[in-house]
PDB file of C-alpha atoms and ligand atoms in Angstrom:
ATOM      1  CA  UNK A   1       0.000   0.000   0.000  1.00 36.00           C
ATOM      2  CA  UNK A   2       1.237   3.453  -0.860  1.00 41.00           C
ATOM      3  CA  UNK A   3       2.282   5.440   2.205  1.00 44.00           C
ATOM      4  CA  UNK A   4       0.191   8.571   2.634  1.00 53.00           C
ATOM      5  CA  UNK A   5       0.129  11.138   5.399  1.00 59.00           C
ATOM      6  CA  UNK A   6      -2.742  12.077   7.649  1.00 73.00           C
ATOM      7  CA  UNK A   7      -4.041  15.630   7.885  1.00 91.00           C
ATOM      8  CA  UNK A   8      -6.433  15.950  10.744  1.00 94.00           C
ATOM      9  CA  UNK A   9      -7.411  18.841  12.919  1.00 95.00           C
ATOM     10  CA  UNK A  10      -8.757  17.492  16.218  1.00 97.00           C
ATOM     11  CA  UNK A  11     -10.978  19.883  18.164  1.00 98.00           C
ATOM     12  CA  UNK A  12     -11.626  18.575  21.669  1.00 97.00           C
ATOM     13  CA  UNK A  13     -14.544  20.029  23.618  1.00 98.00           C
ATOM     14  CA  UNK A  14     -15.186  19.953  27.363  1.00 97.00           C
ATOM     15  CA  UNK A  15     -18.748  18.754  26.841  1.00 98.00           C
ATOM     16  CA  UNK A  16     -21.321  17.885  24.177  1.00 98.00           C
ATOM     17  CA  UNK A  17     -23.092  21.254  24.466  1.00 98.00           C
ATOM     18  CA  UNK A  18     -19.927  23.167  23.539  1.00 98.00           C
ATOM     19  CA  UNK A  19     -19.239  20.770  20.684  1.00 98.00           C
ATOM     20  CA  UNK A  20     -22.763  21.177  19.324  1.00 98.00           C
ATOM     21  CA  UNK A  21     -22.576  24.963  19.539  1.00 98.00           C
ATOM     22  CA  UNK A  22     -19.339  25.136  17.558  1.00 98.00           C
ATOM     23  CA  UNK A  23     -20.012  22.305  15.110  1.00 98.00           C
ATOM     24  CA  UNK A  24     -23.468  23.561  14.156  1.00 98.00           C
ATOM     25  CA  UNK A  25     -22.203  27.097  13.652  1.00 98.00           C
ATOM     26  CA  UNK A  26     -19.220  25.861  11.573  1.00 98.00           C
ATOM     27  CA  UNK A  27     -21.541  23.765   9.382  1.00 99.00           C
ATOM     28  CA  UNK A  28     -23.958  26.595   8.661  1.00 98.00           C
ATOM     29  CA  UNK A  29     -21.060  28.944   7.928  1.00 98.00           C
ATOM     30  CA  UNK A  30     -19.709  26.480   5.341  1.00 98.00           C
ATOM     31  CA  UNK A  31     -23.181  26.096   3.810  1.00 99.00           C
ATOM     32  CA  UNK A  32     -23.705  29.848   3.659  1.00 98.00           C
ATOM     33  CA  UNK A  33     -20.322  30.346   1.963  1.00 98.00           C
ATOM     34  CA  UNK A  34     -21.381  27.860  -0.721  1.00 98.00           C
ATOM     35  CA  UNK A  35     -24.788  29.512  -1.112  1.00 98.00           C
ATOM     36  CA  UNK A  36     -23.124  32.911  -1.532  1.00 98.00           C
ATOM     37  CA  UNK A  37     -20.665  31.513  -4.051  1.00 98.00           C
ATOM     38  CA  UNK A  38     -22.931  29.343  -6.206  1.00 98.00           C
ATOM     39  CA  UNK A  39     -26.498  29.816  -4.984  1.00 98.00           C
ATOM     40  CA  UNK A  40     -26.808  26.346  -3.457  1.00 98.00           C
ATOM     41  CA  UNK A  41     -25.096  23.908  -1.103  1.00 98.00           C
ATOM     42  CA  UNK A  42     -25.113  20.213  -0.293  1.00 99.00           C
ATOM     43  CA  UNK A  43     -24.881  18.685   3.161  1.00 99.00           C
ATOM     44  CA  UNK A  44     -24.358  14.927   3.545  1.00 99.00           C
ATOM     45  CA  UNK A  45     -24.958  13.464   6.981  1.00 99.00           C
ATOM     46  CA  UNK A  46     -24.438  10.184   8.785  1.00 98.00           C
ATOM     47  CA  UNK A  47     -26.952   8.270  10.862  1.00 98.00           C
ATOM     48  CA  UNK A  48     -26.647   6.241  14.041  1.00 95.00           C
ATOM     49  CA  UNK A  49     -27.102   7.630  17.527  1.00 96.00           C
ATOM     50  CA  UNK A  50     -24.476  10.418  17.671  1.00 98.00           C
ATOM     51  CA  UNK A  51     -25.880  13.083  15.308  1.00 98.00           C
ATOM     52  CA  UNK A  52     -29.468  13.379  16.617  1.00 98.00           C
ATOM     53  CA  UNK A  53     -28.834  16.410  18.897  1.00 98.00           C
ATOM     54  CA  UNK A  54     -26.730  18.036  16.160  1.00 98.00           C
ATOM     55  CA  UNK A  55     -29.610  17.614  13.696  1.00 99.00           C
ATOM     56  CA  UNK A  56     -32.063  19.207  16.136  1.00 98.00           C
ATOM     57  CA  UNK A  57     -29.708  22.126  16.746  1.00 98.00           C
ATOM     58  CA  UNK A  58     -29.078  22.697  13.023  1.00 98.00           C
ATOM     59  CA  UNK A  59     -32.798  22.598  12.237  1.00 98.00           C
ATOM     60  CA  UNK A  60     -33.320  25.634  14.463  1.00 98.00           C
ATOM     61  CA  UNK A  61     -30.736  27.840  12.732  1.00 98.00           C
ATOM     62  CA  UNK A  62     -32.219  30.259  10.247  1.00 98.00           C
ATOM     63  CA  UNK A  63     -30.327  30.079   6.944  1.00 98.00           C
ATOM     64  CA  UNK A  64     -31.738  29.815   3.402  1.00 98.00           C
ATOM     65  CA  UNK A  65     -32.370  26.067   3.767  1.00 98.00           C
ATOM     66  CA  UNK A  66     -34.416  26.072   0.545  1.00 98.00           C
ATOM     67  CA  UNK A  67     -31.041  26.352  -1.212  1.00 98.00           C
ATOM     68  CA  UNK A  68     -29.622  23.336   0.620  1.00 99.00           C
ATOM     69  CA  UNK A  69     -29.750  19.706  -0.472  1.00 98.00           C
ATOM     70  CA  UNK A  70     -29.584  17.326   2.462  1.00 99.00           C
ATOM     71  CA  UNK A  71     -28.476  13.805   1.703  1.00 99.00           C
ATOM     72  CA  UNK A  72     -27.046  10.691   3.353  1.00 99.00           C
ATOM     73  CA  UNK A  73     -23.561   9.253   3.784  1.00 98.00           C
ATOM     74  CA  UNK A  74     -25.124   5.814   4.229  1.00 98.00           C
ATOM     75  CA  UNK A  75     -28.395   4.124   5.016  1.00 98.00           C
ATOM     76  CA  UNK A  76     -29.761   0.835   6.217  1.00 98.00           C
ATOM     77  CA  UNK A  77     -31.827  -0.720   3.409  1.00 98.00           C
ATOM     78  CA  UNK A  78     -35.141  -0.235   5.162  1.00 98.00           C
ATOM     79  CA  UNK A  79     -38.446   1.433   4.426  1.00 98.00           C
ATOM     80  CA  UNK A  80     -37.984   5.086   5.432  1.00 97.00           C
ATOM     81  CA  UNK A  81     -40.685   4.570   8.070  1.00 98.00           C
ATOM     82  CA  UNK A  82     -38.593   1.950   9.922  1.00 98.00           C
ATOM     83  CA  UNK A  83     -37.236   3.150  13.285  1.00 98.00           C
ATOM     84  CA  UNK A  84     -33.636   2.254  12.300  1.00 98.00           C
ATOM     85  CA  UNK A  85     -33.692   4.067   8.957  1.00 98.00           C
ATOM     86  CA  UNK A  86     -31.151   6.891   8.710  1.00 98.00           C
ATOM     87  CA  UNK A  87     -33.551   8.633   6.319  1.00 98.00           C
ATOM     88  CA  UNK A  88     -36.240   8.651   9.025  1.00 98.00           C
ATOM     89  CA  UNK A  89     -33.734   9.987  11.578  1.00 98.00           C
ATOM     90  CA  UNK A  90     -32.826  12.865   9.276  1.00 98.00           C
ATOM     91  CA  UNK A  91     -36.421  13.649   8.367  1.00 98.00           C
ATOM     92  CA  UNK A  92     -37.603  13.616  11.983  1.00 98.00           C
ATOM     93  CA  UNK A  93     -34.706  15.569  13.470  1.00 98.00           C
ATOM     94  CA  UNK A  94     -32.909  17.648  10.843  1.00 98.00           C
ATOM     95  CA  UNK A  95     -35.600  18.449   8.304  1.00 98.00           C
ATOM     96  CA  UNK A  96     -37.737  20.263  10.847  1.00 98.00           C
ATOM     97  CA  UNK A  97     -38.202  23.913  11.838  1.00 98.00           C
ATOM     98  CA  UNK A  98     -36.187  26.250   9.551  1.00 98.00           C
ATOM     99  CA  UNK A  99     -34.513  23.261   7.835  1.00 99.00           C
ATOM    100  CA  UNK A 100     -37.853  21.822   6.705  1.00 98.00           C
ATOM    101  CA  UNK A 101     -37.382  23.952   3.560  1.00 98.00           C
ATOM    102  CA  UNK A 102     -34.334  21.936   2.464  1.00 98.00           C
ATOM    103  CA  UNK A 103     -34.580  19.347  -0.310  1.00 98.00           C
ATOM    104  CA  UNK A 104     -33.856  15.731   0.648  1.00 98.00           C
ATOM    105  CA  UNK A 105     -32.201  13.106  -1.547  1.00 98.00           C
ATOM    106  CA  UNK A 106     -32.050   9.617  -0.051  1.00 98.00           C
ATOM    107  CA  UNK A 107     -30.612   6.239  -0.988  1.00 98.00           C
ATOM    108  CA  UNK A 108     -33.472   3.782  -0.453  1.00 98.00           C
ATOM    109  CA  UNK A 109     -35.402   2.599  -3.517  1.00 98.00           C
ATOM    110  CA  UNK A 110     -38.767   0.959  -2.968  1.00 97.00           C
ATOM    111  CA  UNK A 111     -39.110  -2.538  -4.436  1.00 97.00           C
ATOM    112  CA  UNK A 112     -35.385  -3.075  -5.094  1.00 98.00           C
ATOM    113  CA  UNK A 113     -32.674  -4.730  -3.048  1.00 98.00           C
ATOM    114  CA  UNK A 114     -29.563  -2.791  -2.075  1.00 98.00           C
ATOM    115  CA  UNK A 115     -27.531  -5.083  -4.352  1.00 98.00           C
ATOM    116  CA  UNK A 116     -29.604  -4.074  -7.374  1.00 98.00           C
ATOM    117  CA  UNK A 117     -29.289  -0.388  -6.570  1.00 98.00           C
ATOM    118  CA  UNK A 118     -25.607   0.694  -6.576  1.00 98.00           C
ATOM    119  CA  UNK A 119     -25.905   2.250  -9.997  1.00 97.00           C
ATOM    120  CA  UNK A 120     -29.289   3.921  -9.407  1.00 98.00           C
ATOM    121  CA  UNK A 121     -28.022   5.411  -6.164  1.00 98.00           C
ATOM    122  CA  UNK A 122     -24.846   6.635  -7.858  1.00 98.00           C
ATOM    123  CA  UNK A 123     -26.797   8.262 -10.689  1.00 98.00           C
ATOM    124  CA  UNK A 124     -29.250   9.885  -8.267  1.00 98.00           C
ATOM    125  CA  UNK A 125     -26.365  11.344  -6.274  1.00 98.00           C
ATOM    126  CA  UNK A 126     -24.509  12.466  -9.409  1.00 98.00           C
ATOM    127  CA  UNK A 127     -27.578  14.227 -10.769  1.00 98.00           C
ATOM    128  CA  UNK A 128     -29.038  15.673  -7.578  1.00 98.00           C
ATOM    129  CA  UNK A 129     -26.401  16.017  -4.881  1.00 98.00           C
ATOM    130  CA  UNK A 130     -22.944  16.241  -6.484  1.00 98.00           C
ATOM    131  CA  UNK A 131     -20.659  18.161  -5.863  1.00 98.00           C
ATOM    132  CA  UNK A 132     -20.523  17.366  -2.157  1.00 98.00           C
ATOM    133  CA  UNK A 133     -19.881  20.535  -0.160  1.00 98.00           C
ATOM    134  CA  UNK A 134     -20.016  19.393   3.459  1.00 99.00           C
ATOM    135  CA  UNK A 135     -19.933  15.801   4.630  1.00 98.00           C
ATOM    136  CA  UNK A 136     -20.344  14.781   8.273  1.00 98.00           C
ATOM    137  CA  UNK A 137     -18.961  11.357   9.036  1.00 98.00           C
ATOM    138  CA  UNK A 138     -19.580   9.329  12.156  1.00 98.00           C
ATOM    139  CA  UNK A 139     -17.614   6.380  13.442  1.00 98.00           C
ATOM    140  CA  UNK A 140     -18.692   3.237  15.251  1.00 98.00           C
ATOM    141  CA  UNK A 141     -16.792   1.714  18.177  1.00 97.00           C
ATOM    142  CA  UNK A 142     -15.496  -0.902  15.704  1.00 97.00           C
ATOM    143  CA  UNK A 143     -13.994   1.924  13.570  1.00 98.00           C
ATOM    144  CA  UNK A 144     -16.548   1.656  10.770  1.00 98.00           C
ATOM    145  CA  UNK A 145     -17.463   4.882   9.052  1.00 98.00           C
ATOM    146  CA  UNK A 146     -20.416   5.362   6.696  1.00 98.00           C
ATOM    147  CA  UNK A 147     -21.326   1.654   6.191  1.00 98.00           C
ATOM    148  CA  UNK A 148     -17.743   0.576   5.545  1.00 98.00           C
ATOM    149  CA  UNK A 149     -17.339  -2.201   8.114  1.00 98.00           C
ATOM    150  CA  UNK A 150     -14.055  -3.866   9.176  1.00 98.00           C
ATOM    151  CA  UNK A 151     -12.985  -6.807   7.016  1.00 98.00           C
ATOM    152  CA  UNK A 152     -16.118  -6.576   4.832  1.00 98.00           C
ATOM    153  CA  UNK A 153     -15.835  -8.386   1.506  1.00 98.00           C
ATOM    154  CA  UNK A 154     -16.830  -5.233  -0.430  1.00 98.00           C
ATOM    155  CA  UNK A 155     -14.156  -2.976   1.097  1.00 98.00           C
ATOM    156  CA  UNK A 156     -11.650  -3.497  -1.725  1.00 98.00           C
ATOM    157  CA  UNK A 157     -14.247  -2.271  -4.221  1.00 98.00           C
ATOM    158  CA  UNK A 158     -15.373   0.536  -1.904  1.00 98.00           C
ATOM    159  CA  UNK A 159     -11.766   1.776  -1.512  1.00 98.00           C
ATOM    160  CA  UNK A 160     -10.909   1.572  -5.215  1.00 98.00           C
ATOM    161  CA  UNK A 161     -10.512   5.199  -6.215  1.00 96.00           C
ATOM    162  CA  UNK A 162     -10.909   4.188  -9.878  1.00 96.00           C
ATOM    163  CA  UNK A 163     -14.425   2.916  -9.065  1.00 93.00           C
ATOM    164  CA  UNK A 164     -16.616   5.644 -10.530  1.00 91.00           C
ATOM    165  CA  UNK A 165     -19.717   4.625  -8.568  1.00 95.00           C
ATOM    166  CA  UNK A 166     -20.491   6.987  -5.714  1.00 98.00           C
ATOM    167  CA  UNK A 167     -22.557   4.339  -3.885  1.00 98.00           C
ATOM    168  CA  UNK A 168     -21.873   0.752  -2.914  1.00 98.00           C
ATOM    169  CA  UNK A 169     -24.177  -1.865  -1.377  1.00 98.00           C
ATOM    170  CA  UNK A 170     -22.797  -3.651   1.672  1.00 98.00           C
ATOM    171  CA  UNK A 171     -23.870  -6.672   3.707  1.00 98.00           C
ATOM    172  CA  UNK A 172     -22.336  -6.132   7.167  1.00 97.00           C
ATOM    173  CA  UNK A 173     -21.211  -9.275   9.004  1.00 95.00           C
ATOM    174  CA  UNK A 174     -21.289  -7.550  12.367  1.00 92.00           C
ATOM    175  CA  UNK A 175     -24.273  -5.158  12.186  1.00 96.00           C
ATOM    176  CA  UNK A 176     -27.925  -5.504  11.223  1.00 97.00           C
ATOM    177  CA  UNK A 177     -29.492  -4.742   7.813  1.00 98.00           C
ATOM    178  CA  UNK A 178     -28.166  -4.555   4.303  1.00 98.00           C
ATOM    179  CA  UNK A 179     -26.693  -1.136   3.632  1.00 98.00           C
ATOM    180  CA  UNK A 180     -25.950   1.419   0.979  1.00 98.00           C
ATOM    181  CA  UNK A 181     -22.857   3.524   1.549  1.00 98.00           C
ATOM    182  CA  UNK A 182     -20.861   6.175  -0.206  1.00 98.00           C
ATOM    183  CA  UNK A 183     -17.590   4.810  -1.574  1.00 98.00           C
ATOM    184  CA  UNK A 184     -14.269   6.118  -0.270  1.00 98.00           C
ATOM    185  CA  UNK A 185     -13.790   8.101  -3.487  1.00 98.00           C
ATOM    186  CA  UNK A 186     -17.179   9.764  -3.026  1.00 98.00           C
ATOM    187  CA  UNK A 187     -16.404  10.654   0.597  1.00 98.00           C
ATOM    188  CA  UNK A 188     -12.988  12.089  -0.274  1.00 97.00           C
ATOM    189  CA  UNK A 189     -14.483  14.149  -3.100  1.00 97.00           C
ATOM    190  CA  UNK A 190     -16.279  16.346  -0.556  1.00 98.00           C
ATOM    191  CA  UNK A 191     -14.976  19.890  -0.223  1.00 98.00           C
ATOM    192  CA  UNK A 192     -15.247  19.829   3.576  1.00 98.00           C
ATOM    193  CA  UNK A 193     -14.914  16.563   5.514  1.00 98.00           C
ATOM    194  CA  UNK A 194     -15.916  16.516   9.164  1.00 98.00           C
ATOM    195  CA  UNK A 195     -15.688  13.595  11.589  1.00 98.00           C
ATOM    196  CA  UNK A 196     -17.966  13.860  14.630  1.00 98.00           C
ATOM    197  CA  UNK A 197     -17.201  11.477  17.508  1.00 98.00           C
ATOM    198  CA  UNK A 198     -18.218  11.394  21.146  1.00 98.00           C
ATOM    199  CA  UNK A 199     -16.907   9.506  24.190  1.00 98.00           C
ATOM    200  CA  UNK A 200     -13.490   8.379  25.420  1.00 98.00           C
ATOM    201  CA  UNK A 201     -13.782   4.950  23.814  1.00 98.00           C
ATOM    202  CA  UNK A 202     -14.257   6.411  20.343  1.00 98.00           C
ATOM    203  CA  UNK A 203     -11.372   8.825  20.906  1.00 98.00           C
ATOM    204  CA  UNK A 204      -9.146   5.824  21.603  1.00 98.00           C
ATOM    205  CA  UNK A 205     -10.391   4.047  18.462  1.00 98.00           C
ATOM    206  CA  UNK A 206      -9.745   7.225  16.458  1.00 97.00           C
ATOM    207  CA  UNK A 207      -6.213   7.638  17.852  1.00 97.00           C
ATOM    208  CA  UNK A 208      -5.367   4.013  17.105  1.00 97.00           C
ATOM    209  CA  UNK A 209      -6.800   4.354  13.595  1.00 97.00           C
ATOM    210  CA  UNK A 210      -4.601   7.395  12.969  1.00 94.00           C
ATOM    211  CA  UNK A 211      -1.540   5.199  13.452  1.00 91.00           C
ATOM    212  CA  UNK A 212      -2.961   2.185  11.656  1.00 92.00           C
ATOM    213  CA  UNK A 213      -2.153   1.481   8.046  1.00 86.00           C
ATOM    214  CA  UNK A 214      -4.565  -1.470   7.967  1.00 96.00           C
ATOM    215  CA  UNK A 215      -7.528   0.132   6.257  1.00 97.00           C
ATOM    216  CA  UNK A 216      -9.339  -3.226   6.049  1.00 98.00           C
ATOM    217  CA  UNK A 217      -9.215  -3.709   9.822  1.00 97.00           C
ATOM    218  CA  UNK A 218     -10.011  -0.070  10.701  1.00 97.00           C
ATOM    219  CA  UNK A 219     -12.049   1.536   7.880  1.00 98.00           C
ATOM    220  CA  UNK A 220     -11.857   5.036   9.378  1.00 98.00           C
ATOM    221  CA  UNK A 221      -8.092   4.831   8.644  1.00 97.00           C
ATOM    222  CA  UNK A 222      -8.915   4.815   4.927  1.00 97.00           C
ATOM    223  CA  UNK A 223     -10.414   8.295   5.345  1.00 97.00           C
ATOM    224  CA  UNK A 224      -7.760   9.567   7.756  1.00 96.00           C
ATOM    225  CA  UNK A 225      -4.731   8.247   5.852  1.00 91.00           C
ATOM    226  CA  UNK A 226      -5.262  10.550   2.934  1.00 87.00           C
ATOM    227  CA  UNK A 227      -3.979  13.914   1.942  1.00 87.00           C
ATOM    228  CA  UNK A 228      -7.324  15.511   2.677  1.00 94.00           C
ATOM    229  CA  UNK A 229      -7.863  17.706   5.698  1.00 96.00           C
ATOM    230  CA  UNK A 230     -10.321  16.047   8.082  1.00 97.00           C
ATOM    231  CA  UNK A 231     -11.802  18.299  10.761  1.00 98.00           C
ATOM    232  CA  UNK A 232     -12.447  16.123  13.809  1.00 98.00           C
ATOM    233  CA  UNK A 233     -14.890  17.238  16.521  1.00 98.00           C
ATOM    234  CA  UNK A 234     -14.782  15.328  19.801  1.00 98.00           C
ATOM    235  CA  UNK A 235     -16.443  15.699  23.190  1.00 98.00           C
TER     236      UNK A 235
HETATM  237  O1  LIG B 301     -24.604   2.327  11.477  1.00 81.12           O
HETATM  238  C1  LIG B 301     -24.118   3.440  11.515  1.00 81.12           C
HETATM  239  O2  LIG B 301     -23.184   3.723  12.457  1.00 81.12           O
HETATM  240  C2  LIG B 301     -22.273   4.818  12.360  1.00 81.12           C
HETATM  241  C3  LIG B 301     -21.879   5.183  13.788  1.00 81.12           C
HETATM  242  O3  LIG B 301     -23.055   5.396  14.539  1.00 81.12           O
HETATM  243  P1  LIG B 301     -23.117   5.742  16.104  1.00 81.12           P
HETATM  244  O4  LIG B 301     -24.441   5.195  16.560  1.00 81.12           O
HETATM  245  O5  LIG B 301     -21.964   5.030  16.769  1.00 81.12           O
HETATM  246  O6  LIG B 301     -23.040   7.216  16.212  1.00 81.12           O
HETATM  247  C4  LIG B 301     -22.866   5.982  11.585  1.00 81.12           C
HETATM  248  O7  LIG B 301     -21.871   6.943  11.338  1.00 81.12           O
HETATM  249  C5  LIG B 301     -23.498   5.476  10.289  1.00 81.12           C
HETATM  250  O8  LIG B 301     -24.011   6.547   9.534  1.00 81.12           O
HETATM  251  C6  LIG B 301     -24.612   4.535  10.648  1.00 81.12           C
HETATM  252  O9  LIG B 301     -25.330   4.049   9.526  1.00 81.12           O
END
C-alpha cells in the first residue's frame, strides 16, 4: 500500500453542548459560503445515535435552507418509516423547523434490493447532490465509518478510487441490515470533511486508527490516511 500522510485537525470540547454549539455554527457557515458563491449547497450526513442532537440544533438555525440539499452518507436498506432508517432519523430531526425547507435526496429505492441499486443510487447522487460541499462522518466503536465495516468483503471495491460509482451496497457481518454507503472516493471528493465522535472509547479508536495502516481492519483509517484535511470534533 502506498504510504500517505494524515491531515487531521482534532478539536476537543469539554462537553457535548460546547461541541454542538461550535459544530453547528461551523456547518452553517460552510453552507452559507457555498450559497453565496454558487447559490446552493449540499450537506451529507451520517446516521446512528451520535448526530441526533446536532440535527435538532441545526434545524433551528435560520439560513436559506431552501437552497440546501440534504443527503445521506449511508443508510440501512429499510423502508424510510422503519425506526432504524437513517432517512427517518434525518427527516424527523434535521428536516424540521427552519430546515424543513431543504430538499432531501435519499438512498433507499422501494421494491429493489440494495444489491440491485448501486448504480441507481450513484446516478441519483450524481444528478441531484454532487458536488458534495459538506460531509459529516460518524464512526462506530469498531472503527466503521459510513457503512464501511471492518474486514467486509466489499471494502476493496469501496476503496478503489478508480471505481466511478459513488454508492456501494454492503452486507455487514457484524451489524444488522443490508446497507448502501458512499464509496471512499465519493467521501474524499467532498470539499469539507468533518468527523464527529463522542466519548473516550471512540477517541481511543480514532487515535489508534490514525496510526494504523490497515484500512481493512479499521475503515476510518482509509479516510484519515489521505492527503485531505479532516476536521475532527470530539467531546
Ligand atoms: O450504522 C451506523 O453507524 C455509524 C456510527 O453510529 P453511532 O451510533 O456510533 O453514532 C454511523 O456513522 C453510520 O451513519 C450509521 O449508519
